Structures are given as C-alpha cells and as structure tokens.
PDB file of C-alpha atoms in Angstrom:
ATOM      1  CA  UNK A   1       0.000   0.000   0.000  1.00 85.00           C
ATOM      2  CA  UNK A   2       1.270   3.477  -0.900  1.00 88.00           C
ATOM      3  CA  UNK A   3       0.804   6.141   1.803  1.00 89.00           C
ATOM      4  CA  UNK A   4       1.019   9.840   0.944  1.00 87.00           C
ATOM      5  CA  UNK A   5       2.573  12.105   3.582  1.00 87.00           C
ATOM      6  CA  UNK A   6       2.504  15.876   3.983  1.00 83.00           C
ATOM      7  CA  UNK A   7       5.911  17.137   2.859  1.00 78.00           C
ATOM      8  CA  UNK A   8       5.987  19.792   5.615  1.00 79.00           C
ATOM      9  CA  UNK A   9       4.677  17.947   8.673  1.00 84.00           C
ATOM     10  CA  UNK A  10       5.275  14.313   7.729  1.00 87.00           C
ATOM     11  CA  UNK A  11       1.679  13.467   8.693  1.00 89.00           C
ATOM     12  CA  UNK A  12      -0.043  10.692   6.760  1.00 90.00           C
ATOM     13  CA  UNK A  13      -2.714  12.249   4.552  1.00 88.00           C
ATOM     14  CA  UNK A  14      -4.009   9.498   2.249  1.00 90.00           C
ATOM     15  CA  UNK A  15      -3.376   6.011   0.932  1.00 89.00           C
ATOM     16  CA  UNK A  16      -3.780   4.527  -2.527  1.00 88.00           C
ATOM     17  CA  UNK A  17      -6.759   2.458  -1.350  1.00 88.00           C
ATOM     18  CA  UNK A  18      -8.983   5.513  -1.932  1.00 88.00           C
ATOM     19  CA  UNK A  19      -8.444   5.675  -5.705  1.00 84.00           C
ATOM     20  CA  UNK A  20      -6.032   8.589  -5.825  1.00 81.00           C
ATOM     21  CA  UNK A  21      -5.109  10.658  -8.861  1.00 87.00           C
ATOM     22  CA  UNK A  22      -1.810  12.572  -8.566  1.00 83.00           C
ATOM     23  CA  UNK A  23      -1.447  15.869 -10.416  1.00 82.00           C
ATOM     24  CA  UNK A  24       1.813  17.555  -9.387  1.00 75.00           C
ATOM     25  CA  UNK A  25       1.560  18.580  -5.732  1.00 74.00           C
ATOM     26  CA  UNK A  26      -2.199  17.836  -5.660  1.00 81.00           C
ATOM     27  CA  UNK A  27      -3.914  14.514  -4.998  1.00 85.00           C
ATOM     28  CA  UNK A  28      -7.553  13.828  -5.840  1.00 90.00           C
ATOM     29  CA  UNK A  29      -9.225  10.963  -3.968  1.00 90.00           C
ATOM     30  CA  UNK A  30     -12.737   9.570  -3.690  1.00 91.00           C
ATOM     31  CA  UNK A  31     -14.101   9.539  -0.172  1.00 92.00           C
ATOM     32  CA  UNK A  32     -17.461   8.284   1.043  1.00 94.00           C
ATOM     33  CA  UNK A  33     -19.695   8.972   4.004  1.00 95.00           C
ATOM     34  CA  UNK A  34     -19.740   6.222   6.611  1.00 94.00           C
ATOM     35  CA  UNK A  35     -21.649   5.827   9.859  1.00 94.00           C
ATOM     36  CA  UNK A  36     -19.405   5.670  12.936  1.00 91.00           C
ATOM     37  CA  UNK A  37     -20.386   4.692  16.446  1.00 88.00           C
ATOM     38  CA  UNK A  38     -19.254   7.330  18.945  1.00 81.00           C
ATOM     39  CA  UNK A  39     -19.915   5.139  21.968  1.00 75.00           C
ATOM     40  CA  UNK A  40     -21.806   8.010  23.592  1.00 69.00           C
ATOM     41  CA  UNK A  41     -25.452   7.260  24.335  1.00 60.00           C
ATOM     42  CA  UNK A  42     -27.825  10.150  23.698  1.00 54.00           C
ATOM     43  CA  UNK A  43     -25.484  11.927  21.263  1.00 48.00           C
ATOM     44  CA  UNK A  44     -27.404  14.393  19.088  1.00 54.00           C
ATOM     45  CA  UNK A  45     -26.117  14.782  15.545  1.00 54.00           C
ATOM     46  CA  UNK A  46     -29.152  16.572  14.135  1.00 55.00           C
ATOM     47  CA  UNK A  47     -29.957  14.066  11.386  1.00 55.00           C
ATOM     48  CA  UNK A  48     -33.222  12.204  11.149  1.00 56.00           C
ATOM     49  CA  UNK A  49     -33.110   8.430  11.058  1.00 53.00           C
ATOM     50  CA  UNK A  50     -29.721   8.190  12.766  1.00 54.00           C
ATOM     51  CA  UNK A  51     -29.347   6.161  15.943  1.00 62.00           C
ATOM     52  CA  UNK A  52     -28.011   7.625  19.190  1.00 70.00           C
ATOM     53  CA  UNK A  53     -24.238   7.448  19.358  1.00 79.00           C
ATOM     54  CA  UNK A  54     -23.789   7.239  15.567  1.00 88.00           C
ATOM     55  CA  UNK A  55     -22.359  10.058  13.447  1.00 90.00           C
ATOM     56  CA  UNK A  56     -21.837  10.433   9.712  1.00 92.00           C
ATOM     57  CA  UNK A  57     -18.173  11.017   8.763  1.00 93.00           C
ATOM     58  CA  UNK A  58     -16.055  10.928   5.607  1.00 94.00           C
ATOM     59  CA  UNK A  59     -13.990   7.719   5.551  1.00 94.00           C
ATOM     60  CA  UNK A  60     -10.666   9.390   4.584  1.00 93.00           C
ATOM     61  CA  UNK A  61     -11.049  12.102   7.226  1.00 93.00           C
ATOM     62  CA  UNK A  62     -11.837   9.496   9.885  1.00 93.00           C
ATOM     63  CA  UNK A  63      -9.106   7.016   8.887  1.00 92.00           C
ATOM     64  CA  UNK A  64      -6.309   9.603   8.892  1.00 92.00           C
ATOM     65  CA  UNK A  65      -7.735  11.743  11.723  1.00 92.00           C
ATOM     66  CA  UNK A  66      -7.760  14.858   9.542  1.00 91.00           C
ATOM     67  CA  UNK A  67      -9.122  18.069  11.040  1.00 90.00           C
ATOM     68  CA  UNK A  68     -10.943  20.964   9.432  1.00 87.00           C
ATOM     69  CA  UNK A  69      -9.037  24.237   9.349  1.00 87.00           C
ATOM     70  CA  UNK A  70     -11.394  27.225   9.283  1.00 91.00           C
ATOM     71  CA  UNK A  71     -10.227  29.672   6.593  1.00 93.00           C
ATOM     72  CA  UNK A  72     -12.034  32.377   4.740  1.00 95.00           C
ATOM     73  CA  UNK A  73     -11.102  32.874   1.073  1.00 95.00           C
ATOM     74  CA  UNK A  74      -8.354  35.415   1.734  1.00 96.00           C
ATOM     75  CA  UNK A  75      -6.753  33.351   4.525  1.00 96.00           C
ATOM     76  CA  UNK A  76      -6.847  30.213   2.376  1.00 93.00           C
ATOM     77  CA  UNK A  77      -5.188  31.955  -0.571  1.00 95.00           C
ATOM     78  CA  UNK A  78      -2.385  33.235   1.668  1.00 94.00           C
ATOM     79  CA  UNK A  79      -1.912  29.815   3.279  1.00 90.00           C
ATOM     80  CA  UNK A  80      -1.885  27.804   0.036  1.00 89.00           C
ATOM     81  CA  UNK A  81       0.516  30.253  -1.617  1.00 91.00           C
ATOM     82  CA  UNK A  82       3.048  29.813   1.214  1.00 89.00           C
ATOM     83  CA  UNK A  83       2.450  26.058   1.380  1.00 86.00           C
ATOM     84  CA  UNK A  84       3.009  25.531  -2.357  1.00 85.00           C
ATOM     85  CA  UNK A  85       6.140  27.687  -2.202  1.00 85.00           C
ATOM     86  CA  UNK A  86       7.566  25.297   0.411  1.00 84.00           C
ATOM     87  CA  UNK A  87       6.374  22.189  -1.476  1.00 81.00           C
ATOM     88  CA  UNK A  88       7.931  23.290  -4.763  1.00 80.00           C
ATOM     89  CA  UNK A  89      11.109  24.326  -2.940  1.00 80.00           C
ATOM     90  CA  UNK A  90      11.449  20.941  -1.211  1.00 76.00           C
ATOM     91  CA  UNK A  91      10.781  19.079  -4.467  1.00 71.00           C
ATOM     92  CA  UNK A  92      13.624  20.994  -6.105  1.00 68.00           C
ATOM     93  CA  UNK A  93      11.935  21.223  -9.502  1.00 61.00           C
ATOM     94  CA  UNK A  94      11.433  17.430  -9.708  1.00 62.00           C
ATOM     95  CA  UNK A  95       7.704  17.544 -10.593  1.00 57.00           C
ATOM     96  CA  UNK A  96       6.784  15.435 -13.581  1.00 53.00           C
ATOM     97  CA  UNK A  97       3.471  14.625 -15.265  1.00 45.00           C
ATOM     98  CA  UNK A  98       2.987  11.572 -13.022  1.00 46.00           C
ATOM     99  CA  UNK A  99       3.956  13.276  -9.772  1.00 50.00           C
ATOM    100  CA  UNK A 100       7.140  14.099  -7.945  1.00 52.00           C
ATOM    101  CA  UNK A 101      10.457  12.427  -8.684  1.00 46.00           C
TER     102      UNK A 101
END
C-alpha cells in the first residue's frame, strides 16, 4: 500500500486504497460517508433516522484523523501560496506529469 505524507509535517494524509489521482503537488481521492459509532449514548447529531451514538463522517477524514481548518477565502489563498512555495522548494523542480520524482 502506498501512503502519501505531507511534505511539511510528515503526517499521513491518504493512501492509494482511496483511488487517488496525482497531479503535481495535488492529490484527488474519492471519499465516502460512513456511519461511525461514537460510543456516547444520547449523542445528538441533528440528522433524522440516525441512531443515538452514531455520526456520519467521511472515511478518509476518519481514517487519517484529519481536522478541518477554518479559513475564509483570503486566509486560504495566503496559506496555500506559502504552502506551495515550500512544497515546490522541497521538491527541487522534480515535478513530472505523473507526480514528484
């Protein structure tokens, strides 16, 4: 199994079991919603037809314990610009059509 890691933090982000498509520094994957038991009785998730203690999560987010980062448009643009600068710098110009290296 191939595991993709964040070049800056080293955190695992994705594996090839999710049908990835690599395009330079970007990876496109297909996630799906799954139902996960929280183990907490009486948990309210606000969805009809869902049992207590069960929440709906995206499988990739749950498997790799990813967390949402709240950005507005301007903050995101500033963050991604700096992030890609570091990514391209670390790759040293090695990007090819099929990915890095």
